Tab-separated table of C-alpha atoms and ligand atoms in Angstrom:
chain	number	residue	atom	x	y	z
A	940	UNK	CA	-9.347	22.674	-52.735
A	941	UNK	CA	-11.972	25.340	-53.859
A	942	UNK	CA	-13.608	24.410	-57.080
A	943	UNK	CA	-15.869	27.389	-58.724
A	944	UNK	CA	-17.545	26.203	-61.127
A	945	UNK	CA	-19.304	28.170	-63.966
A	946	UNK	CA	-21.048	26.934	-67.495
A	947	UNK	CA	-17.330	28.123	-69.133
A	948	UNK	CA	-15.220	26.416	-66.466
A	949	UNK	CA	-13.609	23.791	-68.485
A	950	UNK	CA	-12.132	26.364	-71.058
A	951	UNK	CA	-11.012	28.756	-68.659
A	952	UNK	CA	-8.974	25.294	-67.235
A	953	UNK	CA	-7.576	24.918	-70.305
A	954	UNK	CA	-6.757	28.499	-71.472
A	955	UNK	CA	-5.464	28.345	-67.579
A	956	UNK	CA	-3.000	25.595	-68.788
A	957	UNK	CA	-1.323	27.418	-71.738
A	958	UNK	CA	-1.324	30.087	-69.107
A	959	UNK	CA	0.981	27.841	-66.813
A	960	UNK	CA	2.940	26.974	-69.634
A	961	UNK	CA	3.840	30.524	-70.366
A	962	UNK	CA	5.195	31.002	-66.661
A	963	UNK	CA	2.006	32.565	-65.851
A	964	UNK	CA	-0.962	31.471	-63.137
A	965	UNK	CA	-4.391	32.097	-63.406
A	966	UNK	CA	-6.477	32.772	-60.413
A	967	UNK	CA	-10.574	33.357	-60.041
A	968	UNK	CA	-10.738	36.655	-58.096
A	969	UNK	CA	-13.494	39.072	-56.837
A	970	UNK	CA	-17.160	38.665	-56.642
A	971	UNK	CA	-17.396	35.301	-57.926
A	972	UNK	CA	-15.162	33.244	-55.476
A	973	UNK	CA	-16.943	35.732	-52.578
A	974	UNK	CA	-20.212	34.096	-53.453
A	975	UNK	CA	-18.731	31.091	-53.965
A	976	UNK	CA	-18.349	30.633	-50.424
A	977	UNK	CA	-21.644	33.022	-49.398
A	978	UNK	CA	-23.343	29.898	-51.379
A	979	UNK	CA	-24.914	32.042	-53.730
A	980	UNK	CA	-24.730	31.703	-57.632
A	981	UNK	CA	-22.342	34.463	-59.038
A	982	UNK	CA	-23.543	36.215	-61.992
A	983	UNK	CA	-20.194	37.132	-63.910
A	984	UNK	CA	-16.309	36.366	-63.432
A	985	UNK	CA	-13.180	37.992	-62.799
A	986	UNK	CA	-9.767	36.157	-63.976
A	987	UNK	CA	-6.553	37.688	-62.651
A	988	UNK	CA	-3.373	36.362	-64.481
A	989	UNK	CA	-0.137	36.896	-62.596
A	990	UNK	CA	3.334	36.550	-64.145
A	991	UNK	CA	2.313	37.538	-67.863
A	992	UNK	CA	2.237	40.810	-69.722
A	993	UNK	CA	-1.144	42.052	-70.748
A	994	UNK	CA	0.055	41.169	-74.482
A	995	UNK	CA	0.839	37.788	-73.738
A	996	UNK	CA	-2.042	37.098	-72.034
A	997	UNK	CA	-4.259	38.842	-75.320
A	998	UNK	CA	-2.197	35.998	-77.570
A	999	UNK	CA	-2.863	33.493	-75.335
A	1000	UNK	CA	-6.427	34.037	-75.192
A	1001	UNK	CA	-6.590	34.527	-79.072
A	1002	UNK	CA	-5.814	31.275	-79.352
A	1003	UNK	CA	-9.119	30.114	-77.679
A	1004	UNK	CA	-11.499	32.433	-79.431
A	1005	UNK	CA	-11.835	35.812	-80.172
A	1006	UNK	CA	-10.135	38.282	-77.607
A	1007	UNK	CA	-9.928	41.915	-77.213
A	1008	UNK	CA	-9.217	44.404	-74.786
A	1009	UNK	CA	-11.494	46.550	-72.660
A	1010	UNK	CA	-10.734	50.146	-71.752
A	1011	UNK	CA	-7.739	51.444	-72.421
A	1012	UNK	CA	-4.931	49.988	-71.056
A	1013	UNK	CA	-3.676	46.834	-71.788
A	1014	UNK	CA	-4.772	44.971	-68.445
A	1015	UNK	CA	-8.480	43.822	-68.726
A	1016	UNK	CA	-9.724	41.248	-71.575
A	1017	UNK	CA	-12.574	39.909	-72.629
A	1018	UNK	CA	-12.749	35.926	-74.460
A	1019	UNK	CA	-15.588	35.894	-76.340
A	1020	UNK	CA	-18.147	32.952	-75.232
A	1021	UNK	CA	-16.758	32.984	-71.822
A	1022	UNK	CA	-18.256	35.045	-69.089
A	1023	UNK	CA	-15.259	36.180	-67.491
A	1024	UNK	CA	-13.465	39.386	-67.280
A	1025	UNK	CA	-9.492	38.337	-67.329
A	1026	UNK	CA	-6.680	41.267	-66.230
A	1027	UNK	CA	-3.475	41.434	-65.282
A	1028	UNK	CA	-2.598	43.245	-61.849
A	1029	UNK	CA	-0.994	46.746	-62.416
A	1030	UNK	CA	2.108	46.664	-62.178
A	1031	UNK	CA	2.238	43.210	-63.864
A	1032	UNK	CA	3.394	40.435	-61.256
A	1033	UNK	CA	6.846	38.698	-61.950
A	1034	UNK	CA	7.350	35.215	-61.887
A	1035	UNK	CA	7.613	33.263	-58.601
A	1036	UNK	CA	11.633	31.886	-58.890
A	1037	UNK	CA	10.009	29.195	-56.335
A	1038	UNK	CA	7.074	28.716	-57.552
A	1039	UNK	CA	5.062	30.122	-54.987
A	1040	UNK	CA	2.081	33.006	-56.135
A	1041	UNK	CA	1.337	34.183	-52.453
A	1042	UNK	CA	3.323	37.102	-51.877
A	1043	UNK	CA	1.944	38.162	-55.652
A	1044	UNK	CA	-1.166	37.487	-55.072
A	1045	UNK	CA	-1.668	39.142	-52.461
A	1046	UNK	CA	0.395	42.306	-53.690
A	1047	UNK	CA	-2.522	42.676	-56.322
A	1048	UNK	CA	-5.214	42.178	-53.445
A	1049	UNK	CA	-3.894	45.393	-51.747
A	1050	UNK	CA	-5.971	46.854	-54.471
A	1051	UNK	CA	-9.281	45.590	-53.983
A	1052	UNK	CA	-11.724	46.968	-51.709
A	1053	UNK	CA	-13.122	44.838	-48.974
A	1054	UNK	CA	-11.330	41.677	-47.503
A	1055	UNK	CA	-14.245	39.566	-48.510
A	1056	UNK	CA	-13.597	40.526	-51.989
A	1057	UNK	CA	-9.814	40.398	-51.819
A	1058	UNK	CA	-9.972	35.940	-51.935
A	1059	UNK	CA	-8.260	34.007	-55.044
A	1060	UNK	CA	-8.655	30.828	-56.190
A	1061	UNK	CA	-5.830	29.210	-58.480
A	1062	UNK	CA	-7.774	27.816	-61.579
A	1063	UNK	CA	-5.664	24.827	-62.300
A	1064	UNK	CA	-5.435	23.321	-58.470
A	1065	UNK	CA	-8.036	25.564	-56.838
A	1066	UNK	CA	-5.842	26.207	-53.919
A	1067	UNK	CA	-7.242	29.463	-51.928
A	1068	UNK	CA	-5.571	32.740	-51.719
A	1069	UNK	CA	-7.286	34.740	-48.603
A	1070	UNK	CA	-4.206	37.308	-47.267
A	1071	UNK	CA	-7.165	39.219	-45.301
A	1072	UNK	CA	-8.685	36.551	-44.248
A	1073	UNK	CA	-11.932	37.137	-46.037
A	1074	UNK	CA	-12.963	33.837	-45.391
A	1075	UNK	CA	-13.493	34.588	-41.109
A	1076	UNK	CA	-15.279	37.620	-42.107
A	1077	UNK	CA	-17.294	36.271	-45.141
A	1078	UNK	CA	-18.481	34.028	-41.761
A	1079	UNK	CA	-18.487	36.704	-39.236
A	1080	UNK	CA	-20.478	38.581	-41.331
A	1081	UNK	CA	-18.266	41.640	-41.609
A	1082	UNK	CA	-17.457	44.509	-43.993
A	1083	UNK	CA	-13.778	45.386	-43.438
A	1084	UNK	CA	-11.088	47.124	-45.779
A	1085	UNK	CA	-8.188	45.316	-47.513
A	1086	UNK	CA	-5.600	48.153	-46.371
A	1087	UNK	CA	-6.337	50.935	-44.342
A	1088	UNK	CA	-3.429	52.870	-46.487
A	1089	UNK	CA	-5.178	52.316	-49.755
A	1090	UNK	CA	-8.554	52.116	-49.541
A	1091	UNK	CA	-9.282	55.726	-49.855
A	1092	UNK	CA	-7.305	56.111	-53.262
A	1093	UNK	CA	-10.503	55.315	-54.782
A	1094	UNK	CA	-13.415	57.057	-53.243
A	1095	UNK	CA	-16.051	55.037	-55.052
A	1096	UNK	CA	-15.375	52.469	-52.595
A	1097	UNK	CA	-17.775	54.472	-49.914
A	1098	UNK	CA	-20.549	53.415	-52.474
A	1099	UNK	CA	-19.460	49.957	-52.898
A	1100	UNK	CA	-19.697	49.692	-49.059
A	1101	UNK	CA	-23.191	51.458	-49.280
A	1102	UNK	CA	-24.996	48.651	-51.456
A	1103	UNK	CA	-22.780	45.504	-49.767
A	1104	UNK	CA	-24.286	46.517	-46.608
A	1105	UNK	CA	-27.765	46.130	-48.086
A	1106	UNK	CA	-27.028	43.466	-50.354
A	1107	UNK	CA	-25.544	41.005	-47.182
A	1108	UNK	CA	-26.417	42.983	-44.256
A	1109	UNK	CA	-22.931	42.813	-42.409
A	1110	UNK	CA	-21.419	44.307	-40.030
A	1111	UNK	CA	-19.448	47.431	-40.678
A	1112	UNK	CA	-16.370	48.123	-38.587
A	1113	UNK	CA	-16.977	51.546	-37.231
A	1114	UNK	CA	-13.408	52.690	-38.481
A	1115	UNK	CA	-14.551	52.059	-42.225
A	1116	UNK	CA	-17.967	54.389	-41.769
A	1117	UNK	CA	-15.013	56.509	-40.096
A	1118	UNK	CA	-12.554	56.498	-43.245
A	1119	UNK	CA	-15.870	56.305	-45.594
A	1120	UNK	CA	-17.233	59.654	-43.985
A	1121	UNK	CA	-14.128	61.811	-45.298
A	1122	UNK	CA	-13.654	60.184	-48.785
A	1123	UNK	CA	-14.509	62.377	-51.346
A	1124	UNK	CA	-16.408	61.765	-54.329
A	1125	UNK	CA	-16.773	65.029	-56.450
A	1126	UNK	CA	-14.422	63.769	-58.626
A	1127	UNK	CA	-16.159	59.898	-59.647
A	1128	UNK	CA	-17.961	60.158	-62.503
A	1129	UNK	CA	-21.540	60.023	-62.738
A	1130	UNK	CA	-21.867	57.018	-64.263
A	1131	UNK	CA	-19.902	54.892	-61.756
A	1132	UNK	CA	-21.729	56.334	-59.197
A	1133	UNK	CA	-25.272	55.176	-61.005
A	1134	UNK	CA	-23.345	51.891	-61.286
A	1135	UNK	CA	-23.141	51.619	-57.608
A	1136	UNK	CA	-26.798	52.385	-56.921
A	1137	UNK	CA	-27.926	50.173	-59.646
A	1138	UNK	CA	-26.219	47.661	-57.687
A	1139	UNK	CA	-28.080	49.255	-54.273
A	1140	UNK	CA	-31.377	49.024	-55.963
A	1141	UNK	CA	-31.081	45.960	-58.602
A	1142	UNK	CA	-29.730	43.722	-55.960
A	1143	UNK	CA	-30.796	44.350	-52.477
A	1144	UNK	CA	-34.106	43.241	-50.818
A	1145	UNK	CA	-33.189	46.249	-48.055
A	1146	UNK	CA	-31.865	48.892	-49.984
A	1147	UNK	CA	-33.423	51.229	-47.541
A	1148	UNK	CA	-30.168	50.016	-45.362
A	1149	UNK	CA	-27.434	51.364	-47.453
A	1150	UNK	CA	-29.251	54.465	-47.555
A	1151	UNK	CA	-29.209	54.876	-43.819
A	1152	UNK	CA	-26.143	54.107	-44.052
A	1153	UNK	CA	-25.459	57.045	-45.496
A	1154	UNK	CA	-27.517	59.211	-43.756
A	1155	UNK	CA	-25.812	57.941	-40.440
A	1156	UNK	CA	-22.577	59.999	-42.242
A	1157	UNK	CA	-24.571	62.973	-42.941
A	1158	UNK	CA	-24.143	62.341	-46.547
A	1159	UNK	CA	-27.593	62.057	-48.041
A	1160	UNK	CA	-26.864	65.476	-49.759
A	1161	UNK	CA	-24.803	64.505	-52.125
A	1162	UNK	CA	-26.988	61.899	-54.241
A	1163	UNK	CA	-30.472	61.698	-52.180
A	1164	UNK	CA	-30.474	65.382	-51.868
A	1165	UNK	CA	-34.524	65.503	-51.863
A	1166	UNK	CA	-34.710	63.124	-48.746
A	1167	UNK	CA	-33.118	65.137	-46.550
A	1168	UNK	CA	-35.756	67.596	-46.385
A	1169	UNK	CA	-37.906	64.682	-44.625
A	1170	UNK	CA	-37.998	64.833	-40.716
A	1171	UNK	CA	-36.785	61.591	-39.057
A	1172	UNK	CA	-40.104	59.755	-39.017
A	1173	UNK	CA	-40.489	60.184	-43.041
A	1174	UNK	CA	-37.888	59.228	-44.281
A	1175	UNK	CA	-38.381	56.079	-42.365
A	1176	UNK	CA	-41.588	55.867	-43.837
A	1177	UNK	CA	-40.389	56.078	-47.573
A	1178	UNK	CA	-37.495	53.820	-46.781
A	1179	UNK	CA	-39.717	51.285	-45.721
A	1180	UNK	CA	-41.980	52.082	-48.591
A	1181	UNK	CA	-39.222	51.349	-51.057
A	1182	UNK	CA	-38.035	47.858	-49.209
A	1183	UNK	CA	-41.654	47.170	-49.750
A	1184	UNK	CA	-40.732	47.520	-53.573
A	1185	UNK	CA	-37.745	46.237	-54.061
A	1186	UNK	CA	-38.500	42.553	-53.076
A	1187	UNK	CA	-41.486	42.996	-56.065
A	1188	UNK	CA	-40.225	41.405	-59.261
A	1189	UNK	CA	-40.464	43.298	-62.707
A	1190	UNK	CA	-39.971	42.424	-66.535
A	1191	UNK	CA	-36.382	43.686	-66.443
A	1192	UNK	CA	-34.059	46.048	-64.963
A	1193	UNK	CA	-35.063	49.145	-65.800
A	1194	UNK	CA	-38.069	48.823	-64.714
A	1195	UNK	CA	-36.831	47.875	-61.480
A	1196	UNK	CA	-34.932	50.928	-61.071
A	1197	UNK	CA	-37.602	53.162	-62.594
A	1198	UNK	CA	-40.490	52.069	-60.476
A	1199	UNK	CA	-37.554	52.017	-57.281
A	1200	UNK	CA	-36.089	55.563	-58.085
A	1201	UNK	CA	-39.702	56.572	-58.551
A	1202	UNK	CA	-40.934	55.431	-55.048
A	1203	UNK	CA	-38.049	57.586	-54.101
A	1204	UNK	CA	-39.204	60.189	-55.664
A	1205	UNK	CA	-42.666	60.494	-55.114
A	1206	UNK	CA	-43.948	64.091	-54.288
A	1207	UNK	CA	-41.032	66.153	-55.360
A	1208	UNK	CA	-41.891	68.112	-58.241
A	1209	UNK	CA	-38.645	69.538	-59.531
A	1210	UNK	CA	-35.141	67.734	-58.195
A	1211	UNK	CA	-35.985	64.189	-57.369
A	1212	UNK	CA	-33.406	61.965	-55.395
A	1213	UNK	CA	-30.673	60.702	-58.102
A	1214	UNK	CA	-31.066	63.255	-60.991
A	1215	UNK	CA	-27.378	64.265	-60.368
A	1216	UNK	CA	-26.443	61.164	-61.727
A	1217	UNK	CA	-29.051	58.696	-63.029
A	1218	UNK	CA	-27.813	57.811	-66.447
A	1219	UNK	CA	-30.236	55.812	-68.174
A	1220	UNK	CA	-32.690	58.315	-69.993
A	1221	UNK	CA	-35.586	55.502	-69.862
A	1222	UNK	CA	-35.337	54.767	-66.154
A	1223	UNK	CA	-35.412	58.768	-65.781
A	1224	UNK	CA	-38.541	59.547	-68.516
A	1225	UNK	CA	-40.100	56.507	-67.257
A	1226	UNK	CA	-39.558	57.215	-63.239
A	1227	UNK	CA	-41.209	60.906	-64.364
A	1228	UNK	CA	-44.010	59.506	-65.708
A	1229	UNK	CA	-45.012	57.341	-62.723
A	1230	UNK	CA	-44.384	60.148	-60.471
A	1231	UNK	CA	-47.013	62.276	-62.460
A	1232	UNK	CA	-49.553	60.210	-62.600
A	1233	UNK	CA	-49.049	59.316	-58.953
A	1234	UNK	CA	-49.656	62.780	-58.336
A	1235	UNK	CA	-52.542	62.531	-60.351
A	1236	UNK	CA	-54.046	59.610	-58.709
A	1237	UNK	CA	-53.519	61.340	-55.477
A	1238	UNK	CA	-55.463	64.714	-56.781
A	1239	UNK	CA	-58.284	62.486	-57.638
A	1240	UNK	CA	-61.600	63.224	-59.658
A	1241	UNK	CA	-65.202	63.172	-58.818
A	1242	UNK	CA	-65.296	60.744	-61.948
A	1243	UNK	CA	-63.326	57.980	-60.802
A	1244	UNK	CA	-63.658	55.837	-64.117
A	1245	UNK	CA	-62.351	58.930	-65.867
A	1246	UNK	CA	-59.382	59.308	-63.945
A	1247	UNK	CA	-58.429	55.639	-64.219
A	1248	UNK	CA	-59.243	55.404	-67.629
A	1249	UNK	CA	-56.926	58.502	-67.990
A	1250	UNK	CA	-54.310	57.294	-66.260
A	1251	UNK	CA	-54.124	53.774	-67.958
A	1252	UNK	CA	-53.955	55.749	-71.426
A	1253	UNK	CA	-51.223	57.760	-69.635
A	1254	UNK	CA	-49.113	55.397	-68.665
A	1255	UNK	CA	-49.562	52.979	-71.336
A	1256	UNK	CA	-47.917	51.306	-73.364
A	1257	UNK	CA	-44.767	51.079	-71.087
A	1258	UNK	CA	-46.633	50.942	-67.869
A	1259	UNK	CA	-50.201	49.952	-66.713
A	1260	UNK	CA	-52.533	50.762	-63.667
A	1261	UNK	CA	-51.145	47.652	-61.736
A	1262	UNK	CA	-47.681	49.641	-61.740
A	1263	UNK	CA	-49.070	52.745	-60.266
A	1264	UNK	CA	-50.993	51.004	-57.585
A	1265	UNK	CA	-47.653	49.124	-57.084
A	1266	UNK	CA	-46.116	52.237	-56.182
A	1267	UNK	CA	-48.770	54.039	-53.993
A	1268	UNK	CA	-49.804	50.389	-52.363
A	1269	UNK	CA	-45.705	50.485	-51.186
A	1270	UNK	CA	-46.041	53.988	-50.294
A	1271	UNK	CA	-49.301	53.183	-48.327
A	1272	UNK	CA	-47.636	50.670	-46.187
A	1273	UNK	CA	-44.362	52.600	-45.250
A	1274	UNK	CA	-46.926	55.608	-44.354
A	1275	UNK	CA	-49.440	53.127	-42.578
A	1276	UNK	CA	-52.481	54.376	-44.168
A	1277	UNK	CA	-55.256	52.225	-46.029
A	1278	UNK	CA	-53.911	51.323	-49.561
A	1279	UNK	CA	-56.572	52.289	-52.735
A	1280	UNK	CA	-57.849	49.384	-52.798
A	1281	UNK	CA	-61.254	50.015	-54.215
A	1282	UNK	CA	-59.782	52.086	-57.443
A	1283	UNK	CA	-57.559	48.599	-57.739
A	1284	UNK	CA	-60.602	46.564	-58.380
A	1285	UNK	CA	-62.459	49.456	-60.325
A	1286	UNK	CA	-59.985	49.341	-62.648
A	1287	UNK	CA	-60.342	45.294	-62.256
A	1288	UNK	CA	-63.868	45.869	-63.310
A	1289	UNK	CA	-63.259	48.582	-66.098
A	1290	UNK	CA	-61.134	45.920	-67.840
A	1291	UNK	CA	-57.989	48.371	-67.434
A	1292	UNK	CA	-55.602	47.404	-64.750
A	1293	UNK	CA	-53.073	45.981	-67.671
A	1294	UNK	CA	-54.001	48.613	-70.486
A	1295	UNK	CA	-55.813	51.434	-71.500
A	1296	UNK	CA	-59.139	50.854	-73.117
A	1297	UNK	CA	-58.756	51.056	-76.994
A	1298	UNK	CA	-59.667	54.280	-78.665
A	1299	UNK	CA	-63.028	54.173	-80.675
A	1300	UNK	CA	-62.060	57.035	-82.809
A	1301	UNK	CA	-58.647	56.461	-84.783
A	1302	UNK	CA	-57.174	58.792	-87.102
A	1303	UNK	CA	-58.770	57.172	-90.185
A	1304	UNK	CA	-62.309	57.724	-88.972
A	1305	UNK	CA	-61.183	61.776	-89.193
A	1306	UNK	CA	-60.277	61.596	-92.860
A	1307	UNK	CA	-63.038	63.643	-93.968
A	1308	UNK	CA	-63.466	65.875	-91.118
A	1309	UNK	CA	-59.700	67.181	-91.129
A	1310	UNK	CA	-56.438	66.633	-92.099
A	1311	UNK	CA	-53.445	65.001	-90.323
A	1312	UNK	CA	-51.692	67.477	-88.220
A	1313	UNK	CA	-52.173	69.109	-84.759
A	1314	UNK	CA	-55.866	69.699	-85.388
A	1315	UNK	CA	-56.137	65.817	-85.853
A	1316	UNK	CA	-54.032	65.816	-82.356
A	1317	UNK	CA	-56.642	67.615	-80.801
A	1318	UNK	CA	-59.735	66.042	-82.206
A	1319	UNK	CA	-58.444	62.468	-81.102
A	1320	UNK	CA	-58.062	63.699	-78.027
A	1321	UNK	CA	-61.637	65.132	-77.381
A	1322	UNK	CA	-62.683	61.976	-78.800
A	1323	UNK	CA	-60.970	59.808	-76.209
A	1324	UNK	CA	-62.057	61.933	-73.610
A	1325	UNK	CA	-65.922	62.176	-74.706
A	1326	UNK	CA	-65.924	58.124	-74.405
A	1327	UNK	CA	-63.666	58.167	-71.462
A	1328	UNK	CA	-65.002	60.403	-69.418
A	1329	UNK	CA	-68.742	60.231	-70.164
A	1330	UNK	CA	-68.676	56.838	-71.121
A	1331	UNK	CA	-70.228	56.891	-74.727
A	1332	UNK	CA	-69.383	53.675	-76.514
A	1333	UNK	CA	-70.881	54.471	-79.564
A	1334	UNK	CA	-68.354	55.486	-82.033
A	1335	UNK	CA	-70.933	57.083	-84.781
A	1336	UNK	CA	-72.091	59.588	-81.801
A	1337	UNK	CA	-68.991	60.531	-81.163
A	1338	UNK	CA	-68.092	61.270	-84.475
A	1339	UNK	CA	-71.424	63.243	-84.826
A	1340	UNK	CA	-70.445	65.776	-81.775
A	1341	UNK	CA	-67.490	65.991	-82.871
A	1342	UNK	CA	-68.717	67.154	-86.435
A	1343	UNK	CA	-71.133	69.506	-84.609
B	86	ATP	P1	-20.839	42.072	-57.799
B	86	ATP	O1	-21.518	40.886	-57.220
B	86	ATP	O2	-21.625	43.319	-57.607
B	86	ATP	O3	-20.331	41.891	-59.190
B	86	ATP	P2	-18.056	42.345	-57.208
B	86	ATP	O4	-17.313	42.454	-55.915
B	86	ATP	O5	-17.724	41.202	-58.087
B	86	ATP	O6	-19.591	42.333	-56.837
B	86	ATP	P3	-17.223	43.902	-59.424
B	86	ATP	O7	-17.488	45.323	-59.759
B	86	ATP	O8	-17.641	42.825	-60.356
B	86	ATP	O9	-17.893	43.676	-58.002
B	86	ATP	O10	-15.661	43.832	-59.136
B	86	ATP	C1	-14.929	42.618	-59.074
B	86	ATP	C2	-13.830	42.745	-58.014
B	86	ATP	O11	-12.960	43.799	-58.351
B	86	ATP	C3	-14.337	43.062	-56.626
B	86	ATP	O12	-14.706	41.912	-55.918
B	86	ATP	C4	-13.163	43.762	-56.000
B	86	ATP	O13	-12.196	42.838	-55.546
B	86	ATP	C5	-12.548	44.511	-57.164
B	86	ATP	N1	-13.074	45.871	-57.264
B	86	ATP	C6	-14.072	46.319	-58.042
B	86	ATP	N2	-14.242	47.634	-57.917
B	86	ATP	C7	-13.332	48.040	-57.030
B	86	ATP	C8	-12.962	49.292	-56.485
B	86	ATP	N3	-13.619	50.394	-56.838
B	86	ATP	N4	-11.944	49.318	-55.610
B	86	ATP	C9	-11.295	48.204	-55.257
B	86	ATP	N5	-11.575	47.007	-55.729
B	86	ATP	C10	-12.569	46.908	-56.609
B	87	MG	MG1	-18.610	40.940	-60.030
């Protein structure tokens, strides 16, 4: 008996019950019951409800909270205060006249993707469902498909493959990279595809190894298209660089991916690796920004407290100096050369590695020398730069020269 436990668990029994009582079963299914038994701590739920039609299953539920449906047809549900996505298999299973949910259950398994995410667990007696035996190859350590017959129908599944080979570093049978090198994608949206590397970046410590991955199929074009203009040794180099990364921690997610996406694309000035399909316009204004001032680091400037001083106005107030040695320290150690560590503790010493020094001249202190507008712009600017870059601290002198 298989008992996954979440902070919702004893609802989901109950709702599981009614569920019974309607002629229907209720099983735990995908991700969660895989890392069940991988030991690790799922972070959200999938439900699948055999034997019930999709508007059964809504009443059900909306007698245990508030329900609706998600997307558009009438298979996936959402209970509100329980972190658990609950669907019915398409086609709807019948009934077992017997009582017995295997050959059902494993019907709707034919569907999934990898054996090791093809297990179910019956929510009222938490017997186990594993018709691919998922379990051997959870311990094995293995990446293999569901159904050979199927598993192209939804070419995504090449990507899901990509970032479960970083995320648990199995083994891949070498007749799924075989069916995964002719799938085509050019129909998957964009936005599943970002889903997928979100997943690659978000959730691996190795990242780097779903991306050979795909450069083992020859299909770094496609999404990476910028890497392949590396030779051999560098795009080692940067793949290392951006393992080095991803086991840093950040505020939040899109951070993450911004800081990740921009050690990917370091150096490239106009297409950078994911801009086919990168869909969150902060992780894509933010990755740009680090990438230019990483350029800018790397031009340098005889006046090194000006540049850094520059640069933490730059990048503030999303991102700070620490960030952007982040990034060129990760760099530095795929590429084996000496990290800046000097301009780390400069900036250490300037007071500026977690924010730009405050301006002395604000737009108040111009109220009788011009009026707000792009002239203002322009005089705040020359301002910032007079203390910045030759150091004045005295506010009254600047004001003077800037009079003058
Ligand atoms: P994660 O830990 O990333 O959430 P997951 O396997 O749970 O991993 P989900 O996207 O939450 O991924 O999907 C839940 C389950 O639905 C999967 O375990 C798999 O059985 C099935 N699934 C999801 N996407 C696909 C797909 N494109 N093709 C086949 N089955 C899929
Ligand atoms: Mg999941």
């Amino acid at each position: 008996m298989t008992d996954i436990d979440m902070p919702q668990g004893e609802l989901v029994r109950v709702v599981a019950e009614e569920i019974s009582e309607a002629g229907g079963r209720a099983f735990w299914v995908g991700g969660a019951v895989r890392d069940h038994f991988m030991g690790r701590e799922p972070v959200d739920y999938d439900i699948e409800v055999h034997g019930l039609q999709g508007e059964q299953l809504l009443e059900i539920l909306g007698h245990h909270g508030k329900a609706v449906k998600v997307g558009k047809s009438f298979a996936n549900f959402l209970l509100t205060g329980v972190n658990a996505d609950w669907s019915i298999p398409d086609p709807p299973s019948e009934t077992p006249s017997g009582g017995d949910w295997t050959d059902a259950v494993r019907e709707a398994a034919l569907r999934r993707d990898l054996t090791i995410n093809a297990l179910a667990v019956d929510v009222l007696d938490g017997s186990l469902h594993d018709p691919f035996d998922g379990l051997e190859d959870l311990e094995r350590k293995r990446l293999r498909w569901c159904d050979k017959e199927t598993f192209g129908r939804d070419p995504l599944r090449l990507l899901r493959v990509m970032q479960f080979i970083a995320r648990f570093e199995f083994e891949i049978e070498p007749e799924l990279t075989e069916l995964c090198k002719g799938l085509d994608l050019s129909d998957v949206t964009p936005e599943r595809i970002d889903g997928e590397f979100d997943k690659l970046l978000l959730k691996s410590s190795r990242p780097s190894l779903g991306i050979f991955w795909l450069g083992s199929m020859q299909r770094l074009g496609e999404w990476l298209s910028p890497l392949q203009r590396f030779v051999v040794p560098q795009l080692f180099e940067r793949l290392l660089a951006l393992d080095r990364l991803a086991i840093e921690a950040f505020e939040d997610e899109e951070r993450e991916l911004a800081m990740l996406w921009a050690v990917l694309g370091a150096g490239f000035k106009d297409q950078k690796p994911g801009d086919n399909f990168i869909q969150r316009a902060r992780v894509l204004k933010w990755r740009n920004l680090l990438i230019e001032c990483h350029d800018e680091l790397l031009k340098g400037d005889e006046n090194v407290d000006y540049l850094l001083k520059k640069l933490a106005h730059r990048l503030g107030p999303d991102w700070d100096l620490h960030h952007l040695f982040l990034l060129e320290e990760a760099l530095a150690y795929g590429e084996k050369h000496a990290p800046p560590v000097s301009l780390r503790i400069r900036s250490m010493e300037l007071g500026i590695i977690h924010g730009p020094e405050q301006e002395l001249v604000k737009s108040g202190d111009l109220n009788g020398i011009t009026e707000p507008g792009p002239q203002m712009g322009e005089l705040l600017r020359k301002a910032y730069e007079m203390q910045t870059r030759e150091g004045i601290s005295d506010k009254a002198e600047i004001l003077k020269r800037l009079n003058d």
